[in-house]
Structures are given as C-alpha cells and as structure tokens.
PDB file of C-alpha atoms in Angstrom:
ATOM      1  CA  MET A   1     -60.242 -27.416  14.272  1.00  0.00           C
ATOM      2  CA  ALA A   2     -58.846 -24.286  15.880  1.00  0.00           C
ATOM      3  CA  LYS A   3     -55.099 -24.023  16.249  1.00  0.00           C
ATOM      4  CA  SER A   4     -55.385 -23.826  20.032  1.00  0.00           C
ATOM      5  CA  SER A   5     -57.045 -27.244  20.107  1.00  0.00           C
ATOM      6  CA  PHE A   6     -54.486 -29.121  17.991  1.00  0.00           C
ATOM      7  CA  TRP A   7     -52.477 -30.302  20.975  1.00  0.00           C
ATOM      8  CA  ARG A   8     -55.544 -31.258  22.989  1.00  0.00           C
ATOM      9  CA  THR A   9     -56.975 -33.159  20.039  1.00  0.00           C
ATOM     10  CA  ALA A  10     -53.693 -35.028  19.481  1.00  0.00           C
ATOM     11  CA  LEU A  11     -53.521 -35.989  23.149  1.00  0.00           C
ATOM     12  CA  ARG A  12     -57.133 -37.161  23.189  1.00  0.00           C
ATOM     13  CA  ALA A  13     -56.452 -39.099  19.992  1.00  0.00           C
ATOM     14  CA  GLN A  14     -54.553 -41.678  22.035  1.00  0.00           C
ATOM     15  CA  LEU A  15     -57.922 -42.863  23.376  1.00  0.00           C
ATOM     16  CA  PHE A  16     -60.713 -41.466  21.229  1.00  0.00           C
ATOM     17  CA  ASN A  17     -61.246 -42.333  17.569  1.00  0.00           C
ATOM     18  CA  ALA A  18     -63.038 -39.094  16.737  1.00  0.00           C
ATOM     19  CA  ASP A  19     -60.019 -37.075  17.821  1.00  0.00           C
ATOM     20  CA  ALA A  20     -57.694 -39.467  15.988  1.00  0.00           C
ATOM     21  CA  ARG A  21     -59.604 -38.844  12.768  1.00  0.00           C
ATOM     22  CA  GLU A  22     -59.292 -35.091  13.308  1.00  0.00           C
ATOM     23  CA  CYS A  23     -55.495 -35.436  13.513  1.00  0.00           C
ATOM     24  CA  GLY A  24     -55.528 -35.744   9.742  1.00  0.00           C
ATOM     25  CA  ASN A  25     -56.183 -31.989   9.675  1.00  0.00           C
ATOM     26  CA  ALA A  26     -53.410 -31.167  12.148  1.00  0.00           C
ATOM     27  CA  PRO A  27     -50.234 -29.322  11.069  1.00  0.00           C
ATOM     28  CA  ALA A  28     -47.461 -31.593   9.846  1.00  0.00           C
ATOM     29  CA  ILE A  29     -45.117 -30.241  12.517  1.00  0.00           C
ATOM     30  CA  LEU A  30     -47.426 -31.604  15.227  1.00  0.00           C
ATOM     31  CA  ALA A  31     -47.370 -35.067  13.681  1.00  0.00           C
ATOM     32  CA  ILE A  32     -43.574 -34.922  13.436  1.00  0.00           C
ATOM     33  CA  LEU A  33     -43.261 -33.879  17.079  1.00  0.00           C
ATOM     34  CA  PHE A  34     -45.448 -36.775  18.201  1.00  0.00           C
ATOM     35  CA  LEU A  35     -43.425 -39.166  16.048  1.00  0.00           C
ATOM     36  CA  VAL A  36     -40.193 -37.927  17.635  1.00  0.00           C
ATOM     37  CA  LEU A  37     -41.709 -38.084  21.125  1.00  0.00           C
ATOM     38  CA  SER A  38     -42.979 -41.630  20.670  1.00  0.00           C
ATOM     39  CA  SER A  39     -39.610 -42.724  19.259  1.00  0.00           C
ATOM     40  CA  LEU A  40     -37.878 -41.281  22.308  1.00  0.00           C
ATOM     41  CA  MET A  41     -40.274 -43.086  24.650  1.00  0.00           C
ATOM     42  CA  ALA A  42     -39.933 -46.381  22.763  1.00  0.00           C
ATOM     43  CA  ALA A  43     -36.138 -46.029  22.904  1.00  0.00           C
ATOM     44  CA  PHE A  44     -36.172 -45.401  26.657  1.00  0.00           C
ATOM     45  CA  PRO A  45     -35.968 -49.099  27.719  1.00  0.00           C
ATOM     46  CA  PHE A  46     -32.907 -49.581  25.507  1.00  0.00           C
ATOM     47  CA  MET A  47     -31.291 -46.409  26.840  1.00  0.00           C
ATOM     48  CA  LEU A  48     -32.011 -47.445  30.412  1.00  0.00           C
ATOM     49  CA  SER A  49     -30.530 -50.885  29.828  1.00  0.00           C
ATOM     50  CA  ARG A  50     -27.377 -49.442  28.249  1.00  0.00           C
ATOM     51  CA  TYR A  51     -26.951 -46.931  31.066  1.00  0.00           C
ATOM     52  CA  THR A  52     -27.519 -49.555  33.768  1.00  0.00           C
ATOM     53  CA  VAL A  53     -24.981 -51.953  32.257  1.00  0.00           C
ATOM     54  CA  CYS A  54     -22.347 -49.232  31.827  1.00  0.00           C
ATOM     55  CA  VAL A  55     -22.779 -47.945  35.374  1.00  0.00           C
ATOM     56  CA  GLU A  56     -22.631 -51.471  36.776  1.00  0.00           C
ATOM     57  CA  ASN A  57     -19.493 -52.285  34.793  1.00  0.00           C
ATOM     58  CA  GLY A  58     -17.928 -49.058  36.026  1.00  0.00           C
ATOM     59  CA  GLN A  59     -18.004 -50.054  39.702  1.00  0.00           C
ATOM     60  CA  SER A  60     -14.520 -50.643  41.106  1.00  0.00           C
ATOM     61  CA  THR A  61     -15.762 -53.373  43.460  1.00  0.00           C
ATOM     62  CA  HIS A  62     -15.982 -55.689  40.440  1.00  0.00           C
ATOM     63  CA  TYR A  63     -12.268 -55.284  39.725  1.00  0.00           C
ATOM     64  CA  PRO A  64     -10.340 -56.296  42.862  1.00  0.00           C
ATOM     65  CA  GLY A  65      -6.662 -55.564  42.377  1.00  0.00           C
ATOM     66  CA  LEU A  66      -7.130 -52.937  39.665  1.00  0.00           C
ATOM     67  CA  GLY A  67      -5.285 -50.442  41.831  1.00  0.00           C
ATOM     68  CA  SER A  68      -2.294 -52.792  41.855  1.00  0.00           C
ATOM     69  CA  ALA A  69      -2.399 -52.930  38.061  1.00  0.00           C
ATOM     70  CA  TRP A  70      -2.236 -49.144  37.875  1.00  0.00           C
ATOM     71  CA  LEU A  71       0.634 -49.165  40.375  1.00  0.00           C
ATOM     72  CA  ALA A  72       2.493 -51.489  38.024  1.00  0.00           C
ATOM     73  CA  VAL A  73       1.862 -49.033  35.187  1.00  0.00           C
ATOM     74  CA  ALA A  74       3.198 -46.202  37.352  1.00  0.00           C
ATOM     75  CA  HIS A  75       6.383 -48.011  38.347  1.00  0.00           C
ATOM     76  CA  GLU A  76       7.150 -50.076  35.249  1.00  0.00           C
ATOM     77  CA  GLY A  77       5.475 -48.137  32.431  1.00  0.00           C
ATOM     78  CA  ASP A  78       8.791 -46.550  31.424  1.00  0.00           C
ATOM     79  CA  GLY A  79       7.752 -43.166  30.073  1.00  0.00           C
ATOM     80  CA  ILE A  80       4.184 -43.898  28.983  1.00  0.00           C
ATOM     81  CA  ALA A  81       1.791 -40.976  28.514  1.00  0.00           C
ATOM     82  CA  PHE A  82      -1.716 -40.428  27.185  1.00  0.00           C
ATOM     83  CA  GLN A  83      -1.877 -37.743  24.522  1.00  0.00           C
ATOM     84  CA  LYS A  84      -4.442 -36.906  21.840  1.00  0.00           C
ATOM     85  CA  GLY A  85      -6.621 -39.877  22.657  1.00  0.00           C
ATOM     86  CA  GLN A  86      -4.011 -42.603  22.602  1.00  0.00           C
ATOM     87  CA  LEU A  87      -1.160 -44.167  24.532  1.00  0.00           C
ATOM     88  CA  VAL A  88       2.316 -42.861  23.759  1.00  0.00           C
ATOM     89  CA  LYS A  89       5.144 -45.148  24.842  1.00  0.00           C
ATOM     90  CA  THR A  90       8.923 -45.268  24.609  1.00  0.00           C
ATOM     91  CA  PRO A  91      11.112 -48.022  23.118  1.00  0.00           C
ATOM     92  CA  SER A  92      11.767 -49.290  26.628  1.00  0.00           C
ATOM     93  CA  THR A  93       8.079 -49.671  27.486  1.00  0.00           C
ATOM     94  CA  PRO A  94       7.396 -53.392  28.015  1.00  0.00           C
ATOM     95  CA  GLU A  95       4.691 -55.145  26.010  1.00  0.00           C
ATOM     96  CA  LYS A  96       3.327 -56.902  29.082  1.00  0.00           C
ATOM     97  CA  ILE A  97       3.581 -56.687  32.845  1.00  0.00           C
ATOM     98  CA  THR A  98       2.244 -59.251  35.293  1.00  0.00           C
ATOM     99  CA  PHE A  99       1.595 -58.032  38.810  1.00  0.00           C
ATOM    100  CA  ASN A 100      -0.589 -59.287  41.651  1.00  0.00           C
ATOM    101  CA  GLY A 101      -2.527 -61.596  39.324  1.00  0.00           C
ATOM    102  CA  TRP A 102      -3.222 -58.872  36.756  1.00  0.00           C
ATOM    103  CA  THR A 103      -1.832 -58.682  33.235  1.00  0.00           C
ATOM    104  CA  ILE A 104      -1.047 -55.189  31.968  1.00  0.00           C
ATOM    105  CA  ALA A 105      -0.565 -55.071  28.196  1.00  0.00           C
ATOM    106  CA  PHE A 106       0.684 -52.187  26.047  1.00  0.00           C
ATOM    107  CA  GLU A 107      -0.112 -51.900  22.323  1.00  0.00           C
ATOM    108  CA  LYS A 108       1.276 -55.077  20.683  1.00  0.00           C
ATOM    109  CA  GLY A 109       0.823 -57.052  23.867  1.00  0.00           C
ATOM    110  CA  ALA A 110      -2.818 -55.953  23.979  1.00  0.00           C
ATOM    111  CA  SER A 111      -3.477 -57.666  20.646  1.00  0.00           C
ATOM    112  CA  ASP A 112      -2.763 -61.065  22.191  1.00  0.00           C
ATOM    113  CA  LYS A 113      -5.496 -63.146  23.736  1.00  0.00           C
ATOM    114  CA  LEU A 114      -5.421 -62.116  27.373  1.00  0.00           C
ATOM    115  CA  THR A 115      -6.720 -64.029  30.352  1.00  0.00           C
ATOM    116  CA  PRO A 116      -8.717 -61.922  32.854  1.00  0.00           C
ATOM    117  CA  PRO A 117      -8.072 -60.002  34.919  1.00  0.00           C
ATOM    118  CA  TYR A 118      -6.227 -57.611  32.661  1.00  0.00           C
ATOM    119  CA  LEU A 119      -5.665 -53.925  31.920  1.00  0.00           C
ATOM    120  CA  ALA A 120      -4.829 -53.418  28.251  1.00  0.00           C
ATOM    121  CA  PHE A 121      -3.988 -50.323  26.237  1.00  0.00           C
ATOM    122  CA  ALA A 122      -4.801 -51.000  22.592  1.00  0.00           C
ATOM    123  CA  GLY A 123      -4.418 -48.002  20.315  1.00  0.00           C
ATOM    124  CA  GLN A 124      -7.146 -45.526  21.202  1.00  0.00           C
ATOM    125  CA  ARG A 125      -8.973 -47.910  23.534  1.00  0.00           C
ATOM    126  CA  VAL A 126      -8.496 -49.018  27.117  1.00  0.00           C
ATOM    127  CA  LEU A 127      -9.712 -52.524  27.916  1.00  0.00           C
ATOM    128  CA  ILE A 128     -10.321 -53.780  31.434  1.00  0.00           C
ATOM    129  CA  GLN A 129     -11.798 -57.136  32.377  1.00  0.00           C
ATOM    130  CA  SER A 130     -12.203 -59.045  35.593  1.00  0.00           C
ATOM    131  CA  GLY A 131     -14.469 -62.057  35.724  1.00  0.00           C
ATOM    132  CA  SER A 132     -17.720 -61.335  33.872  1.00  0.00           C
ATOM    133  CA  PHE A 133     -17.304 -57.557  34.088  1.00  0.00           C
ATOM    134  CA  SER A 134     -15.509 -55.553  31.435  1.00  0.00           C
ATOM    135  CA  VAL A 135     -14.923 -52.006  30.245  1.00  0.00           C
ATOM    136  CA  ASN A 136     -13.944 -50.837  26.771  1.00  0.00           C
ATOM    137  CA  GLY A 137     -13.468 -47.075  26.731  1.00  0.00           C
ATOM    138  CA  PRO A 138     -11.615 -44.387  24.787  1.00  0.00           C
ATOM    139  CA  ALA A 139      -8.077 -43.589  25.869  1.00  0.00           C
ATOM    140  CA  ALA A 140      -8.971 -39.897  25.486  1.00  0.00           C
ATOM    141  CA  VAL A 141     -10.436 -40.120  28.997  1.00  0.00           C
ATOM    142  CA  LEU A 142      -6.867 -40.422  30.284  1.00  0.00           C
ATOM    143  CA  ASP A 143      -5.386 -37.557  28.248  1.00  0.00           C
ATOM    144  CA  GLY A 144      -2.816 -35.649  30.282  1.00  0.00           C
ATOM    145  CA  ILE A 145      -1.903 -38.641  32.448  1.00  0.00           C
ATOM    146  CA  ASP A 146       1.711 -39.832  32.278  1.00  0.00           C
ATOM    147  CA  GLN A 147       4.045 -42.021  34.294  1.00  0.00           C
ATOM    148  CA  THR A 148       5.318 -39.106  36.354  1.00  0.00           C
ATOM    149  CA  GLY A 149       1.792 -38.091  37.279  1.00  0.00           C
ATOM    150  CA  LEU A 150       0.883 -41.654  38.200  1.00  0.00           C
ATOM    151  CA  LEU A 151       3.928 -41.926  40.443  1.00  0.00           C
ATOM    152  CA  LYS A 152       2.931 -38.734  42.264  1.00  0.00           C
ATOM    153  CA  LEU A 153      -0.637 -39.975  42.650  1.00  0.00           C
ATOM    154  CA  SER A 154       0.566 -43.307  44.013  1.00  0.00           C
ATOM    155  CA  GLN A 155       2.171 -41.491  46.945  1.00  0.00           C
ATOM    156  CA  ASN A 156      -1.268 -40.358  48.123  1.00  0.00           C
ATOM    157  CA  PHE A 157      -3.549 -43.297  48.847  1.00  0.00           C
ATOM    158  CA  ASP A 158      -6.823 -41.366  48.699  1.00  0.00           C
ATOM    159  CA  ALA A 159      -5.907 -39.503  45.514  1.00  0.00           C
ATOM    160  CA  PHE A 160      -4.735 -42.688  43.815  1.00  0.00           C
ATOM    161  CA  THR A 161      -7.877 -44.558  44.871  1.00  0.00           C
ATOM    162  CA  ASN A 162     -10.044 -41.757  43.499  1.00  0.00           C
ATOM    163  CA  PHE A 163      -8.107 -41.877  40.227  1.00  0.00           C
ATOM    164  CA  VAL A 164      -8.602 -45.635  39.859  1.00  0.00           C
ATOM    165  CA  LYS A 165     -12.322 -45.421  40.631  1.00  0.00           C
ATOM    166  CA  GLY A 166     -12.907 -42.249  38.621  1.00  0.00           C
ATOM    167  CA  SER A 167     -11.038 -43.390  35.520  1.00  0.00           C
ATOM    168  CA  LEU A 168     -12.831 -46.752  35.549  1.00  0.00           C
ATOM    169  CA  TYR A 169     -16.253 -45.118  35.818  1.00  0.00           C
ATOM    170  CA  ALA A 170     -15.408 -42.547  33.146  1.00  0.00           C
ATOM    171  CA  LEU A 171     -14.122 -45.196  30.734  1.00  0.00           C
ATOM    172  CA  SER A 172     -17.319 -47.180  31.227  1.00  0.00           C
ATOM    173  CA  THR A 173     -19.812 -44.336  30.871  1.00  0.00           C
ATOM    174  CA  VAL A 174     -18.222 -41.636  28.701  1.00  0.00           C
ATOM    175  CA  GLU A 175     -19.740 -43.022  25.498  1.00  0.00           C
ATOM    176  CA  VAL A 176     -23.248 -43.416  26.912  1.00  0.00           C
ATOM    177  CA  PRO A 177     -24.554 -40.092  25.455  1.00  0.00           C
ATOM    178  CA  GLY A 178     -23.367 -41.119  21.993  1.00  0.00           C
ATOM    179  CA  ALA A 179     -25.010 -44.502  22.446  1.00  0.00           C
ATOM    180  CA  PHE A 180     -28.250 -42.749  23.411  1.00  0.00           C
ATOM    181  CA  LEU A 181     -28.177 -40.745  20.189  1.00  0.00           C
ATOM    182  CA  SER A 182     -27.568 -43.883  18.124  1.00  0.00           C
ATOM    183  CA  ILE A 183     -30.388 -45.754  19.850  1.00  0.00           C
ATOM    184  CA  PHE A 184     -32.775 -42.837  19.352  1.00  0.00           C
ATOM    185  CA  ALA A 185     -31.815 -42.428  15.681  1.00  0.00           C
ATOM    186  CA  LEU A 186     -32.371 -46.132  14.989  1.00  0.00           C
ATOM    187  CA  MET A 187     -35.683 -46.101  16.844  1.00  0.00           C
ATOM    188  CA  LEU A 188     -36.810 -42.991  14.965  1.00  0.00           C
ATOM    189  CA  LEU A 189     -35.977 -44.637  11.643  1.00  0.00           C
ATOM    190  CA  GLN A 190     -37.752 -47.833  12.624  1.00  0.00           C
ATOM    191  CA  ASN A 191     -40.757 -45.886  13.863  1.00  0.00           C
ATOM    192  CA  LEU A 192     -40.882 -43.809  10.682  1.00  0.00           C
ATOM    193  CA  ILE A 193     -40.942 -46.941   8.520  1.00  0.00           C
ATOM    194  CA  PHE A 194     -43.659 -48.415  10.741  1.00  0.00           C
ATOM    195  CA  VAL A 195     -45.733 -45.233  10.450  1.00  0.00           C
ATOM    196  CA  LEU A 196     -45.323 -45.159   6.661  1.00  0.00           C
ATOM    197  CA  ILE A 197     -46.607 -48.730   6.422  1.00  0.00           C
ATOM    198  CA  LEU A 198     -49.507 -48.211   8.826  1.00  0.00           C
ATOM    199  CA  GLY A 199     -50.326 -44.918   7.125  1.00  0.00           C
ATOM    200  CA  MET A 200     -50.645 -46.791   3.849  1.00  0.00           C
ATOM    201  CA  PHE A 201     -52.928 -49.318   5.535  1.00  0.00           C
ATOM    202  CA  LEU A 202     -55.102 -46.581   7.021  1.00  0.00           C
ATOM    203  CA  ALA A 203     -55.219 -44.763   3.688  1.00  0.00           C
ATOM    204  CA  MET A 204     -56.775 -47.866   2.129  1.00  0.00           C
ATOM    205  CA  SER A 205     -59.958 -47.009   3.976  1.00  0.00           C
ATOM    206  CA  GLY A 206     -59.912 -43.717   2.098  1.00  0.00           C
ATOM    207  CA  LEU A 207     -60.134 -45.450  -1.278  1.00  0.00           C
ATOM    208  CA  ARG A 208     -63.662 -46.653  -0.678  1.00  0.00           C
ATOM    209  CA  ILE A 209     -64.740 -43.608   1.311  1.00  0.00           C
ATOM    210  CA  GLY A 210     -63.302 -41.245  -1.297  1.00  0.00           C
ATOM    211  CA  TRP A 211     -65.024 -43.134  -4.109  1.00  0.00           C
ATOM    212  CA  GLN A 212     -68.375 -43.066  -2.318  1.00  0.00           C
ATOM    213  CA  THR A 213     -67.955 -39.509  -0.996  1.00  0.00           C
ATOM    214  CA  PRO A 214     -65.651 -37.439  -3.262  1.00  0.00           C
ATOM    215  CA  SER A 215     -65.748 -34.477  -0.889  1.00  0.00           C
ATOM    216  CA  GLU A 216     -63.985 -36.566   1.753  1.00  0.00           C
ATOM    217  CA  ARG A 217     -61.016 -37.642  -0.375  1.00  0.00           C
ATOM    218  CA  ARG A 218     -58.624 -35.049   1.015  1.00  0.00           C
ATOM    219  CA  ARG A 219     -59.555 -35.891   4.591  1.00  0.00           C
ATOM    220  CA  VAL A 220     -58.853 -39.608   4.256  1.00  0.00           C
ATOM    221  CA  GLY A 221     -55.951 -39.684   1.785  1.00  0.00           C
ATOM    222  CA  TYR A 222     -52.409 -40.912   2.425  1.00  0.00           C
ATOM    223  CA  TRP A 223     -51.044 -37.653   3.843  1.00  0.00           C
ATOM    224  CA  PRO A 224     -53.857 -37.186   6.412  1.00  0.00           C
ATOM    225  CA  SER A 225     -53.548 -40.887   7.263  1.00  0.00           C
ATOM    226  CA  LEU A 226     -49.828 -40.495   7.909  1.00  0.00           C
ATOM    227  CA  LYS A 227     -50.458 -37.579  10.253  1.00  0.00           C
ATOM    228  CA  THR A 228     -53.131 -39.562  12.057  1.00  0.00           C
ATOM    229  CA  VAL A 229     -50.854 -42.555  12.597  1.00  0.00           C
ATOM    230  CA  ALA A 230     -47.952 -40.339  13.709  1.00  0.00           C
ATOM    231  CA  CYS A 231     -50.149 -38.605  16.282  1.00  0.00           C
ATOM    232  CA  VAL A 232     -51.440 -41.836  17.834  1.00  0.00           C
ATOM    233  CA  THR A 233     -47.940 -43.275  18.374  1.00  0.00           C
ATOM    234  CA  ALA A 234     -47.539 -41.436  21.683  1.00  0.00           C
ATOM    235  CA  GLY A 235     -49.865 -43.714  23.674  1.00  0.00           C
ATOM    236  CA  PRO A 236     -48.169 -47.006  22.736  1.00  0.00           C
ATOM    237  CA  GLY A 237     -44.766 -45.343  23.124  1.00  0.00           C
ATOM    238  CA  LEU A 238     -45.597 -44.249  26.678  1.00  0.00           C
ATOM    239  CA  ILE A 239     -46.756 -47.752  27.618  1.00  0.00           C
ATOM    240  CA  ALA A 240     -43.558 -49.245  26.175  1.00  0.00           C
ATOM    241  CA  ALA A 241     -41.439 -46.765  28.146  1.00  0.00           C
ATOM    242  CA  ILE A 242     -43.236 -47.466  31.427  1.00  0.00           C
ATOM    243  CA  PHE A 243     -43.134 -51.234  30.991  1.00  0.00           C
ATOM    244  CA  GLY A 244     -39.498 -51.249  29.936  1.00  0.00           C
ATOM    245  CA  GLY A 245     -38.597 -49.051  32.895  1.00  0.00           C
ATOM    246  CA  LEU A 246     -40.443 -51.214  35.419  1.00  0.00           C
ATOM    247  CA  VAL A 247     -39.083 -54.522  34.104  1.00  0.00           C
ATOM    248  CA  PRO A 248     -35.672 -53.615  32.624  1.00  0.00           C
ATOM    249  CA  GLN A 249     -34.205 -57.116  32.793  1.00  0.00           C
ATOM    250  CA  TRP A 250     -36.557 -58.471  30.136  1.00  0.00           C
ATOM    251  CA  GLY A 251     -38.726 -55.518  29.327  1.00  0.00           C
ATOM    252  CA  MET A 252     -36.927 -54.336  26.160  1.00  0.00           C
ATOM    253  CA  ALA A 253     -38.098 -57.056  23.793  1.00  0.00           C
ATOM    254  CA  VAL A 254     -41.557 -57.256  25.330  1.00  0.00           C
ATOM    255  CA  ALA A 255     -41.867 -53.468  25.311  1.00  0.00           C
ATOM    256  CA  MET A 256     -41.130 -53.332  21.579  1.00  0.00           C
ATOM    257  CA  VAL A 257     -43.624 -56.105  20.847  1.00  0.00           C
ATOM    258  CA  ALA A 258     -46.214 -54.324  22.988  1.00  0.00           C
ATOM    259  CA  TYR A 259     -45.527 -51.023  21.214  1.00  0.00           C
ATOM    260  CA  SER A 260     -45.932 -52.589  17.772  1.00  0.00           C
ATOM    261  CA  LEU A 261     -49.096 -54.474  18.706  1.00  0.00           C
ATOM    262  CA  LEU A 262     -50.720 -51.537  20.492  1.00  0.00           C
ATOM    263  CA  LEU A 263     -49.980 -49.121  17.664  1.00  0.00           C
ATOM    264  CA  GLY A 264     -51.237 -51.614  15.088  1.00  0.00           C
ATOM    265  CA  LEU A 265     -54.405 -52.174  17.115  1.00  0.00           C
ATOM    266  CA  ARG A 266     -54.922 -48.435  17.539  1.00  0.00           C
ATOM    267  CA  VAL A 267     -54.674 -47.875  13.779  1.00  0.00           C
ATOM    268  CA  ILE A 268     -57.140 -50.706  13.132  1.00  0.00           C
ATOM    269  CA  MET A 269     -59.599 -49.044  15.513  1.00  0.00           C
ATOM    270  CA  VAL A 270     -59.245 -45.743  13.639  1.00  0.00           C
ATOM    271  CA  TYR A 271     -59.596 -47.614  10.341  1.00  0.00           C
ATOM    272  CA  MET A 272     -62.888 -49.169  11.451  1.00  0.00           C
ATOM    273  CA  SER A 273     -64.170 -45.907  12.905  1.00  0.00           C
ATOM    274  CA  ARG A 274     -63.674 -44.199   9.538  1.00  0.00           C
ATOM    275  CA  PHE A 275     -66.212 -46.513   7.953  1.00  0.00           C
ATOM    276  CA  LYS A 276     -68.559 -46.326  10.906  1.00  0.00           C
ATOM    277  CA  ASN A 277     -68.587 -42.527  10.861  1.00  0.00           C
ATOM    278  CA  LYS A 278     -68.190 -41.829   7.150  1.00  0.00           C
ATOM    279  CA  PRO A 279     -70.560 -39.182   5.716  1.00  0.00           C
ATOM    280  CA  ARG A 280     -73.393 -40.510   3.647  1.00  0.00           C
ATOM    281  CA  LYS A 281     -73.147 -40.091  -0.107  1.00  0.00           C
ATOM    282  CA  GLN A 282     -75.081 -37.055  -1.211  1.00  0.00           C
TER     283      GLN A 282
END
C-alpha cells in the first residue's frame, strides 16, 4: 500500500472490509490519529450537553433579583474585594445579608445550608442559585472587583446590569474548556481500552490463519489487529456524534451504546472477512 493511499484506505475502511484489513499495514501514527479523532467525536455529545447546561444556567433571566443581591454587596459588603482568586473581607464584613428575598453569604455564612435564592462567596468559589438553576464558578472571575468599584458601577444602571449579566455568564462558563479536556481524556482512555480488547478479539482470527498460513502471521497478529480496530473507530464515532448532536436531551447514553455496538459489529465483520479471504495454504 503506497503511502499516498493510507488515508484513503483508512477512510474506506469504515465501510469496506478489504480496506479495513489493509489498515493493519498502515503506519501506527495513522491509527493513533483515527483513535484520537473517534474519541473526540464520541465525546462530542457530552461536551455539547455540558456546554448547553452551562450556557442555560448562565442566563440572568433565571435569577430575578440578582442585581439587588449585588447592590446589597456593594452597599453592605464593608470593604470586600476579590484578589488572587478569592474573596478578601474585613472584620466588619457581615456573614450574611438578606435583601429583596435574596440571601448573600460571605465565607462562614456560606457554609450554612442556604435557602434559594442566594449569592454565596465560599473560599475560592462563588455560588448562585435561584429555583432549579444554579452556578458554581471560580472567584478568580471577579478578581479586581471591590466594594468601591461596585458602588461606582451601581451609579450607572447599564454598566451595573452588564456587570451582573457578564459575571453570571462568566462564572457559569469559564470552566467549560477544562471540562471539555477532562471529557475528551476520559473518552480517549475508555476508547483505548475498548480498542485493546477488540484488537485482542480480532487477533484471535490470526491464530488459526497464522497456523494454516505462516506467511500471513505478521499481517494478522495483535499489532496489525490493533491498528485495524483503531482505524475503523471513526465511522461509529461519527454516527455517535451526529446522533448525540441531533438528540442532545437523551442522546448521550444512546450515542455511547450505539458507538460500542457499531464498533463491535464492525470488528466482527472484519473478523469474518479475514477467514473468508485468507490465502490458501501452500
């Protein structure tokens, strides 16, 4: 197989058994790239779900009165400031403030069981909840904000409104990229284990073929089988990504089941085709 045809063969391998068998001769880097690509596609429904939830929770319309809570912080926070990713307060800073139906809690007060709606500053986290919607974000988002700055903002309605909306959205979504990386890493690990197991299954076909046709042992051994399985993961991964994207509300679990079943079925088809197309013993 010429180097220029490796990619074409790997792409055709998603549908054609002959090309899938040839993937055993492909460079290892190609198999790794397809494994990474399929893991990314399989992780897409989970990433989409996480992003959708975070964006939805970051909408200010779900937190009526949040602006009033921030006004209470501005007027009664007594010297509070956000520095180096955490809240800095003075001895006169109250533990709790109740204003317009909202509870604002600082440090020790935030450790108590609070009844929504509330705005709580707990160590390096900022917690906001109203009804069934909640945000738990890093206080580092608010670095540079202090009581003096909040008081100045409160004198300009538009600026203060933008601060309330912007800080809420940032607190809700700032950790999404890190969550994406974690989801992808877990999916890659899971996919790798799955490929190792299916590669072992596919290599079992090589035991009989290699015994009957010694010249074929290298082509059907465990390493070529691993590369074959890794290359054919892209098709099932793409289907899982499309399905999970179209039906996000319940597509994650079904997408993963579909991915596992389709990949398992694809490997079985390659397994059977090895016997059907094995060279005759000389």
